[in-house]
mmCIF file of C-alpha atoms in Angstrom:
data_model
loop_
_atom_site.group_PDB
_atom_site.id
_atom_site.type_symbol
_atom_site.label_atom_id
_atom_site.label_comp_id
_atom_site.label_asym_id
_atom_site.label_seq_id
_atom_site.Cartn_x
_atom_site.Cartn_y
_atom_site.Cartn_z
ATOM 1 C CA ILE S 1 175.946 47.491 105.118
ATOM 2 C CA LEU S 2 172.934 46.628 107.259
ATOM 3 C CA PRO S 3 169.507 45.332 106.161
ATOM 4 C CA TRP S 4 167.601 48.233 107.703
ATOM 5 C CA ARG S 5 169.824 50.701 105.867
ATOM 6 C CA GLU S 6 169.029 49.031 102.549
ATOM 7 C CA GLU S 7 165.299 49.577 103.265
ATOM 8 C CA PRO S 8 165.158 52.803 105.332
ATOM 9 C CA GLY S 9 161.362 52.972 105.530
ATOM 10 C CA PRO S 10 159.595 54.103 108.724
ATOM 11 C CA TYR S 11 158.680 50.603 109.965
ATOM 12 C CA HIS S 12 162.094 49.105 109.160
ATOM 13 C CA THR S 13 164.006 51.939 110.833
ATOM 14 C CA TRP S 14 161.726 51.926 113.876
ATOM 15 C CA LEU S 15 161.932 48.147 114.324
ATOM 16 C CA SER S 16 165.720 48.104 113.971
ATOM 17 C CA GLU S 17 166.204 50.965 116.432
ATOM 18 C CA ILE S 18 164.032 49.260 119.074
ATOM 19 C CA MET S 19 165.857 45.945 118.570
ATOM 20 C CA LEU S 20 169.261 47.636 118.754
ATOM 21 C CA GLN S 21 168.547 49.061 122.216
ATOM 22 C CA GLN S 22 170.648 46.994 124.669
ATOM 23 C CA THR S 23 171.567 44.517 121.888
ATOM 24 C CA ARG S 24 174.560 44.110 119.553
ATOM 25 C CA VAL S 25 174.149 44.651 115.794
ATOM 26 C CA GLU S 26 175.212 41.105 114.875
ATOM 27 C CA ALA S 27 172.667 39.618 117.274
ATOM 28 C CA VAL S 28 169.870 41.764 115.848
ATOM 29 C CA LYS S 29 170.253 40.866 112.143
ATOM 30 C CA GLY S 30 168.618 37.432 112.386
ATOM 31 C CA TYR S 31 165.801 38.623 114.656
ATOM 32 C CA TYR S 32 165.094 41.571 112.356
ATOM 33 C CA ALA S 33 164.715 39.327 109.291
ATOM 34 C CA ARG S 34 162.569 36.791 111.159
ATOM 35 C CA PHE S 35 160.302 39.474 112.642
ATOM 36 C CA LEU S 36 159.699 41.191 109.297
ATOM 37 C CA SER S 37 159.077 37.878 107.576
ATOM 38 C CA ALA S 38 156.285 37.090 110.080
ATOM 39 C CA LEU S 39 154.938 40.662 110.465
ATOM 40 C CA PRO S 40 155.898 42.580 107.298
ATOM 41 C CA GLU S 41 153.679 45.649 107.892
ATOM 42 C CA ILE S 42 152.718 47.820 110.864
ATOM 43 C CA SER S 43 149.138 46.551 110.489
ATOM 44 C CA ASP S 44 150.363 42.941 110.869
ATOM 45 C CA LEU S 45 152.161 43.864 114.087
ATOM 46 C CA ALA S 46 149.112 45.693 115.434
ATOM 47 C CA ASN S 47 146.793 42.737 114.747
ATOM 48 C CA ALA S 48 149.104 39.906 115.878
ATOM 49 C CA GLU S 49 148.543 37.872 119.025
ATOM 50 C CA GLU S 50 150.826 39.108 121.819
ATOM 51 C CA GLU S 51 152.150 35.541 122.281
ATOM 52 C CA LYS S 52 153.330 35.569 118.657
ATOM 53 C CA VAL S 53 155.109 38.916 119.068
ATOM 54 C CA LEU S 54 156.849 37.732 122.249
ATOM 55 C CA LYS S 55 157.853 34.448 120.613
ATOM 56 C CA LEU S 56 159.453 36.358 117.714
ATOM 57 C CA TRP S 57 161.273 38.474 120.326
ATOM 58 C CA GLU S 58 162.417 35.467 122.381
ATOM 59 C CA GLY S 59 166.124 35.738 123.202
ATOM 60 C CA LEU S 60 166.435 39.493 122.625
ATOM 61 C CA GLY S 61 165.495 40.277 126.232
ATOM 62 C CA TYR S 62 163.944 43.475 127.645
ATOM 63 C CA TYR S 63 160.511 42.257 126.524
ATOM 64 C CA SER S 64 158.811 45.538 127.392
ATOM 65 C CA ARG S 65 160.342 46.745 124.106
ATOM 66 C CA ALA S 66 158.255 44.193 122.182
ATOM 67 C CA ARG S 67 155.081 45.038 124.091
ATOM 68 C CA ASN S 68 155.549 48.776 123.518
ATOM 69 C CA LEU S 69 156.292 48.105 119.849
ATOM 70 C CA GLN S 70 152.874 46.472 119.491
ATOM 71 C CA LYS S 71 151.126 49.161 121.579
ATOM 72 C CA ALA S 72 152.641 51.806 119.297
ATOM 73 C CA ALA S 73 151.564 49.867 116.181
ATOM 74 C CA LYS S 74 147.965 49.776 117.473
ATOM 75 C CA LYS S 75 148.115 53.528 118.142
ATOM 76 C CA ILE S 76 149.468 54.187 114.644
ATOM 77 C CA MET S 77 146.562 52.223 113.152
ATOM 78 C CA THR S 78 143.876 53.984 115.217
ATOM 79 C CA GLU S 79 145.222 57.531 115.567
ATOM 80 C CA TYR S 80 147.491 58.019 112.545
ATOM 81 C CA ALA S 81 145.513 56.150 109.854
ATOM 82 C CA GLY S 82 148.154 53.430 109.684
ATOM 83 C CA GLU S 83 150.975 55.843 108.774
ATOM 84 C CA MET S 84 154.029 56.382 110.974
ATOM 85 C CA PRO S 85 154.147 59.971 112.360
ATOM 86 C CA ASN S 86 156.639 62.028 110.360
ATOM 87 C CA SER S 87 158.113 64.392 112.951
ATOM 88 C CA PHE S 88 160.277 64.145 116.052
ATOM 89 C CA GLN S 89 157.593 65.647 118.294
ATOM 90 C CA GLU S 90 154.821 63.312 117.074
ATOM 91 C CA LEU S 91 157.029 60.217 117.171
ATOM 92 C CA LYS S 92 157.749 60.848 120.868
ATOM 93 C CA LYS S 93 154.036 60.370 121.605
ATOM 94 C CA LEU S 94 154.211 56.672 120.690
ATOM 95 C CA PRO S 95 154.770 54.039 123.434
ATOM 96 C CA GLY S 96 158.394 52.944 123.714
ATOM 97 C CA ILE S 97 159.766 55.787 121.572
ATOM 98 C CA GLY S 98 161.957 58.166 123.533
ATOM 99 C CA GLU S 99 164.025 61.132 122.419
ATOM 100 C CA TYR S 100 166.814 59.069 120.834
ATOM 101 C CA THR S 101 164.564 56.706 118.842
ATOM 102 C CA ALA S 102 162.331 59.574 117.704
ATOM 103 C CA ALA S 103 165.408 61.506 116.531
ATOM 104 C CA ALA S 104 166.825 58.467 114.712
ATOM 105 C CA ILE S 105 163.581 57.827 112.797
ATOM 106 C CA ALA S 106 162.945 61.531 112.121
ATOM 107 C CA SER S 107 166.464 62.086 110.761
ATOM 108 C CA ILE S 108 166.922 58.847 108.810
ATOM 109 C CA VAL S 109 163.426 58.573 107.299
ATOM 110 C CA TYR S 110 162.091 62.136 107.255
ATOM 111 C CA LYS S 111 165.395 64.079 107.035
ATOM 112 C CA GLU S 112 164.667 66.229 110.082
ATOM 113 C CA GLU S 113 167.842 67.988 111.259
ATOM 114 C CA ILE S 114 167.994 66.547 114.746
ATOM 115 C CA PRO S 115 170.904 64.677 116.406
ATOM 116 C CA ALA S 116 170.133 61.146 117.623
ATOM 117 C CA LEU S 117 171.925 61.289 120.955
ATOM 118 C CA ASP S 118 172.819 57.726 121.934
ATOM 119 C CA GLY S 119 175.810 56.512 123.916
ATOM 120 C CA ASN S 120 177.993 56.706 120.822
ATOM 121 C CA LEU S 121 177.295 60.368 120.101
ATOM 122 C CA LEU S 122 177.644 61.378 123.742
ATOM 123 C CA ARG S 123 180.980 59.548 124.015
ATOM 124 C CA ILE S 124 182.273 61.185 120.810
ATOM 125 C CA PHE S 125 181.179 64.624 122.022
ATOM 126 C CA ALA S 126 182.875 64.123 125.400
ATOM 127 C CA ARG S 127 186.164 63.104 123.753
ATOM 128 C CA LEU S 128 186.096 65.755 121.019
ATOM 129 C CA THR S 129 185.613 68.506 123.622
ATOM 130 C CA SER S 130 187.260 66.896 126.702
ATOM 131 C CA TYR S 131 183.931 67.502 128.442
ATOM 132 C CA PRO S 132 184.832 67.608 132.154
ATOM 133 C CA LYS S 133 181.454 66.663 133.682
ATOM 134 C CA VAL S 134 179.170 63.602 133.556
ATOM 135 C CA VAL S 135 177.941 63.692 129.964
ATOM 136 C CA LEU S 136 174.763 61.753 130.800
ATOM 137 C CA GLU S 137 173.477 64.621 132.947
ATOM 138 C CA PRO S 138 170.933 67.026 131.348
ATOM 139 C CA GLU S 139 173.541 69.774 130.915
ATOM 140 C CA GLY S 140 175.901 67.429 129.032
ATOM 141 C CA LYS S 141 173.133 66.144 126.773
ATOM 142 C CA LYS S 142 171.970 69.682 125.998
ATOM 143 C CA LEU S 143 175.488 70.810 125.028
ATOM 144 C CA ALA S 144 176.050 67.689 122.907
ATOM 145 C CA PHE S 145 172.719 68.225 121.133
ATOM 146 C CA SER S 146 173.623 71.831 120.218
ATOM 147 C CA TYR S 147 177.170 70.820 119.210
ATOM 148 C CA PHE S 148 176.018 68.196 116.700
ATOM 149 C CA GLN S 149 172.953 70.080 115.456
ATOM 150 C CA GLU S 150 175.151 73.015 114.433
ATOM 151 C CA LYS S 151 177.480 70.691 112.508
ATOM 152 C CA MET S 152 174.766 68.758 110.635
ATOM 153 C CA GLN S 153 173.395 71.831 108.836
ATOM 154 C CA GLY S 154 173.308 71.238 105.078
ATOM 155 C CA ILE S 155 174.205 67.536 105.413
ATOM 156 C CA ASP S 156 171.789 64.589 105.132
ATOM 157 C CA PRO S 157 170.879 64.267 108.845
ATOM 158 C CA GLY S 158 170.267 60.519 108.633
ATOM 159 C CA ASP S 159 173.704 59.937 107.124
ATOM 160 C CA PHE S 160 175.249 62.282 109.690
ATOM 161 C CA ASN S 161 173.716 60.433 112.656
ATOM 162 C CA GLN S 162 174.475 56.977 111.292
ATOM 163 C CA ALA S 163 178.067 57.946 110.479
ATOM 164 C CA LEU S 164 178.569 58.997 114.094
ATOM 165 C CA MET S 165 176.896 55.801 115.327
ATOM 166 C CA ASP S 166 179.326 53.779 113.203
ATOM 167 C CA LEU S 167 182.265 55.864 114.390
ATOM 168 C CA GLY S 168 181.289 55.147 117.991
ATOM 169 C CA SER S 169 180.710 51.422 117.464
ATOM 170 C CA GLY S 170 183.820 50.796 115.370
ATOM 171 C CA VAL S 171 186.462 53.452 116.125
ATOM 172 C CA CYS S 172 185.719 55.661 119.142
ATOM 173 C CA LEU S 173 185.040 52.615 121.280
ATOM 174 C CA PRO S 174 183.722 52.720 124.848
ATOM 175 C CA LYS S 175 186.534 50.629 126.293
ATOM 176 C CA GLY S 176 189.554 48.630 125.267
ATOM 177 C CA GLU S 177 191.549 49.783 122.245
ATOM 178 C CA ILE S 178 190.303 53.192 121.058
ATOM 179 C CA ALA S 179 191.352 53.456 117.398
ATOM 180 C CA CYS S 180 192.371 57.122 117.355
ATOM 181 C CA ASN S 181 194.765 56.615 114.427
ATOM 182 C CA SER S 182 191.854 55.433 112.260
ATOM 183 C CA CYS S 183 189.557 58.281 113.276
ATOM 184 C CA PRO S 184 188.667 60.925 110.651
ATOM 185 C CA LEU S 185 188.011 63.404 113.473
ATOM 186 C CA LYS S 186 191.417 62.990 115.134
ATOM 187 C CA ALA S 187 192.627 66.410 114.002
ATOM 188 C CA PHE S 188 189.667 68.091 115.743
ATOM 189 C CA CYS S 189 189.657 65.951 118.892
ATOM 190 C CA SER S 190 190.738 67.609 122.124
ATOM 191 C CA SER S 191 191.316 64.361 124.056
ATOM 192 C CA ALA S 192 193.240 62.752 121.164
ATOM 193 C CA LYS S 193 195.581 65.754 121.080
ATOM 194 C CA ALA S 194 196.057 65.477 124.846
ATOM 195 C CA GLY S 195 196.621 61.707 124.544
ATOM 196 C CA ASN S 196 193.913 60.854 127.092
ATOM 197 C CA PRO S 197 190.713 59.789 125.233
ATOM 198 C CA SER S 198 190.164 56.918 127.683
ATOM 199 C CA ASP S 199 189.595 59.529 130.421
ATOM 200 C CA TYR S 200 186.305 60.442 128.686
ATOM 201 C CA PRO S 201 183.377 60.373 128.972
ATOM 202 C CA LYS S 202 183.061 60.995 132.678
ATOM 203 C CA LEU S 203 180.448 58.586 134.019
ATOM 204 C CA PRO S 204 178.334 58.521 137.175
ATOM 205 C CA GLU S 205 179.239 56.025 139.879
ATOM 206 C CA LYS S 206 177.558 52.671 139.310
ATOM 207 C CA LYS S 207 175.142 51.483 141.967
ATOM 208 C CA LYS S 208 175.644 47.951 143.240
ATOM 209 C CA ARG S 209 173.145 45.458 141.875
ATOM 210 C CA LYS S 210 170.974 43.467 144.245
ATOM 211 C CA VAL S 211 171.903 39.764 144.124
ATOM 212 C CA GLU S 212 169.135 37.128 144.331
ATOM 213 C CA GLN S 213 169.675 33.370 144.487
ATOM 214 C CA TYR S 214 167.327 30.788 142.948
ATOM 215 C CA SER S 215 167.084 27.062 142.318
ATOM 216 C CA ILE S 216 165.697 26.324 138.833
ATOM 217 C CA PHE S 217 163.862 23.051 138.089
ATOM 218 C CA LEU S 218 163.300 21.380 134.730
ATOM 219 C CA ILE S 219 160.518 19.029 135.846
ATOM 220 C CA ARG S 220 159.606 16.375 133.285
ATOM 221 C CA HIS S 221 156.636 14.032 133.116
ATOM 222 C CA GLN S 222 156.725 11.647 130.157
ATOM 223 C CA GLU S 223 157.475 13.859 127.129
ATOM 224 C CA GLU S 224 156.312 17.103 128.719
ATOM 225 C CA LEU S 225 157.933 19.859 130.780
ATOM 226 C CA MET S 226 156.430 21.963 133.571
ATOM 227 C CA LEU S 227 156.271 25.751 133.065
ATOM 228 C CA LYS S 228 154.271 28.725 134.314
ATOM 229 C CA LYS S 229 153.289 31.987 132.670
ATOM 230 C CA ARG S 230 154.407 34.933 134.797
ATOM 231 C CA GLU S 231 152.023 37.762 135.675
ATOM 232 C CA ASN S 232 151.488 40.475 133.064
ATOM 233 C CA LYS S 233 153.364 43.070 135.111
ATOM 234 C CA GLY S 234 156.797 43.505 136.617
ATOM 235 C CA LEU S 235 159.998 41.717 135.669
ATOM 236 C CA LEU S 236 159.712 39.321 132.683
ATOM 237 C CA ALA S 237 155.978 40.040 132.525
ATOM 238 C CA GLY S 238 153.849 37.499 130.659
ATOM 239 C CA LEU S 239 156.766 35.181 129.834
ATOM 240 C CA TYR S 240 157.116 31.500 130.746
ATOM 241 C CA GLU S 241 159.407 30.265 133.486
ATOM 242 C CA PHE S 242 160.577 26.973 134.945
ATOM 243 C CA TYR S 243 159.612 26.043 138.482
ATOM 244 C CA LYS S 244 161.946 27.945 140.796
ATOM 245 C CA LEU S 245 162.580 28.401 144.497
ATOM 246 C CA GLU S 246 164.398 31.141 146.361
ATOM 247 C CA GLY S 247 167.858 30.133 147.588
ATOM 248 C CA HIS S 248 170.143 27.307 146.524
ATOM 249 C CA CYS S 249 168.585 23.921 147.382
ATOM 250 C CA SER S 250 170.530 20.757 148.099
ATOM 251 C CA GLU S 251 169.558 17.682 146.065
ATOM 252 C CA LYS S 252 167.557 16.356 149.022
ATOM 253 C CA GLU S 253 165.715 19.672 149.415
ATOM 254 C CA ALA S 254 165.042 19.719 145.665
ATOM 255 C CA LEU S 255 163.416 16.266 145.779
ATOM 256 C CA GLU S 256 161.292 17.267 148.766
ATOM 257 C CA ALA S 257 160.130 20.392 146.936
ATOM 258 C CA VAL S 258 159.042 18.343 143.914
ATOM 259 C CA GLU S 259 157.172 15.885 146.147
ATOM 260 C CA ASN S 260 155.396 18.802 147.841
ATOM 261 C CA LEU S 261 154.071 19.806 144.426
ATOM 262 C CA GLY S 262 152.172 16.519 144.270
ATOM 263 C CA LEU S 263 154.643 14.823 141.908
ATOM 264 C CA ARG S 264 156.592 11.556 142.177
ATOM 265 C CA PRO S 265 160.272 12.246 141.436
ATOM 266 C CA LEU S 266 162.017 9.210 139.947
ATOM 267 C CA ARG S 267 165.486 10.636 139.332
ATOM 268 C CA ILE S 268 167.292 13.944 139.610
ATOM 269 C CA LYS S 269 170.312 15.422 137.871
ATOM 270 C CA ALA S 270 172.217 18.612 138.776
ATOM 271 C CA LEU S 271 172.476 21.018 135.810
ATOM 272 C CA GLY S 272 175.088 23.387 137.183
ATOM 273 C CA GLU S 273 175.262 27.086 137.940
ATOM 274 C CA ALA S 274 174.221 30.087 135.875
ATOM 275 C CA LYS S 275 174.054 33.845 136.289
ATOM 276 C CA HIS S 276 171.879 36.464 134.635
ATOM 277 C CA ILE S 277 172.385 40.213 135.004
ATOM 278 C CA PHE S 278 169.420 42.560 134.766
ATOM 279 C CA THR S 279 169.765 46.348 134.866
ATOM 280 C CA HIS S 280 169.313 46.640 138.634
ATOM 281 C CA LYS S 281 169.635 43.076 139.893
ATOM 282 C CA GLU S 282 171.504 39.838 139.364
ATOM 283 C CA TRP S 283 170.268 36.247 139.549
ATOM 284 C CA GLU S 284 172.642 33.542 140.778
ATOM 285 C CA MET S 285 171.081 30.195 139.900
ATOM 286 C CA ILE S 286 171.644 26.490 140.296
ATOM 287 C CA GLY S 287 169.547 23.977 138.376
ATOM 288 C CA TYR S 288 168.104 20.475 138.584
ATOM 289 C CA GLU S 289 166.439 18.247 136.029
ATOM 290 C CA VAL S 290 163.821 16.018 137.663
ATOM 291 C CA TYR S 291 162.018 13.131 135.941
ATOM 292 C CA CYS S 292 158.648 12.298 137.489
ATOM 293 C CA GLY S 293 156.304 9.322 137.391
ATOM 294 C CA ASP S 294 152.513 9.441 137.615
ATOM 295 C CA PHE S 295 151.010 12.116 139.819
ATOM 296 C CA GLN S 296 150.347 11.439 143.480
ATOM 297 C CA GLU S 297 146.834 10.486 144.600
ATOM 298 C CA GLU S 298 145.219 11.843 147.766
ATOM 299 C CA SER S 299 141.855 10.524 148.967
ATOM 300 C CA GLY S 300 140.999 9.383 145.477
ATOM 301 C CA LYS S 301 141.818 12.787 143.972
ATOM 302 C CA ALA S 302 145.009 13.966 142.380
ATOM 303 C CA LYS S 303 147.049 16.141 144.739
ATOM 304 C CA ARG S 304 148.141 18.712 142.169
ATOM 305 C CA THR S 305 149.712 21.526 144.172
ATOM 306 C CA TRP S 306 151.644 22.539 141.057
ATOM 307 C CA GLU S 307 148.376 23.333 139.238
ATOM 308 C CA LYS S 308 147.216 25.571 142.084
ATOM 309 C CA GLN S 309 150.475 27.511 141.721
ATOM 310 C CA GLY S 310 149.760 28.144 138.028
ATOM 311 C CA TYR S 311 152.083 25.534 136.510
ATOM 312 C CA ARG S 312 151.158 23.069 133.791
ATOM 313 C CA PHE S 313 152.945 20.582 131.543
ATOM 314 C CA TYR S 314 153.698 21.526 127.922
ATOM 315 C CA SER S 315 154.804 19.446 124.943
ATOM 316 C CA LYS S 316 158.048 20.117 123.040
ATOM 317 C CA GLU S 317 156.003 21.426 120.118
ATOM 318 C CA GLU S 318 154.208 23.975 122.303
ATOM 319 C CA ILE S 319 157.442 25.099 123.965
ATOM 320 C CA HIS S 320 159.426 25.565 120.765
ATOM 321 C CA GLY S 321 156.565 26.886 118.641
ATOM 322 C CA GLU S 322 154.489 29.084 120.929
ATOM 323 C CA LEU S 323 155.964 29.856 124.362
ATOM 324 C CA SER S 324 158.452 32.622 125.119
ATOM 325 C CA ILE S 325 161.044 31.619 127.710
ATOM 326 C CA PRO S 326 163.208 34.631 128.674
ATOM 327 C CA SER S 327 166.949 34.803 128.148
ATOM 328 C CA ALA S 328 167.369 34.899 131.948
ATOM 329 C CA PHE S 329 167.000 31.105 131.681
ATOM 330 C CA ALA S 330 169.224 30.782 128.603
ATOM 331 C CA TYR S 331 171.660 28.367 130.274
ATOM 332 C CA TYR S 332 168.861 25.995 131.301
ATOM 333 C CA LYS S 333 167.024 26.290 127.971
ATOM 334 C CA GLN S 334 169.851 24.353 126.355
ATOM 335 C CA PHE S 335 168.591 21.248 128.210
ATOM 336 C CA LEU S 336 165.167 21.461 126.587
#
């Protein structure tokens, strides 16, 4: 029982599928309700300020999903008269909607007989057939697509896809205890009969992630905190970040860095270590909280190096109500 299944309209299904990419079901429920409460229709999403959309998305990560969601909403309003496209092929033309998401919406909402090939369905296919190759390769995906499409004939395709999704997320699990004895497909499963379901699916070798080290600073002046909006391209585009330096600074180096910004550090406190894993890289961080007095003066003018670097001080109300700070800084956000 999931909220988007109780209301399987085009917008609800689309929003839930985008949120569920890279995110657990339990984590999505609250975000889904909050998002729909603020932006109940596609037109509301299309017309919203980007800052509002990103704030509603804050904590879900992979913010390009939110940006593409809004781009697609604008396209729906201008090119589809405000109505969600009703076929797999048309849905794929929208920003952020790939083959899987298009198939999920087309099958659940419009009853198009098309398998929604996500990790769950590919894993189930590989185990049912003891597929000997890497199932994520084009050949594996093509075979899995044909396999499931043949079996969904005459069945509600949305129910068929969602049943397999549930089977994959609750029974035919990716790792740990695979619940073969609870599986309704056990009698037809090649790897279950052979007693080796954990040998499947065959996966490509993982590439090593690049590791980057940073020092993160929560710099406070009176009741405000210093942040900067990142550029509107690349990693964490358009989101707000704390002051940070490459490498792990000592306390002395941290104080010198704050002074070089044109600030007067009064006291400093170490906040500990944190790690954040992106798809292709990993951040290893240490943090400091620095309380500052009045800004430095230089020849009668404020020496505000921090302003030249794009930083400014924000109130608690602005930070909690308007600014999106990415989950990469989740450990340090707790000190806000």
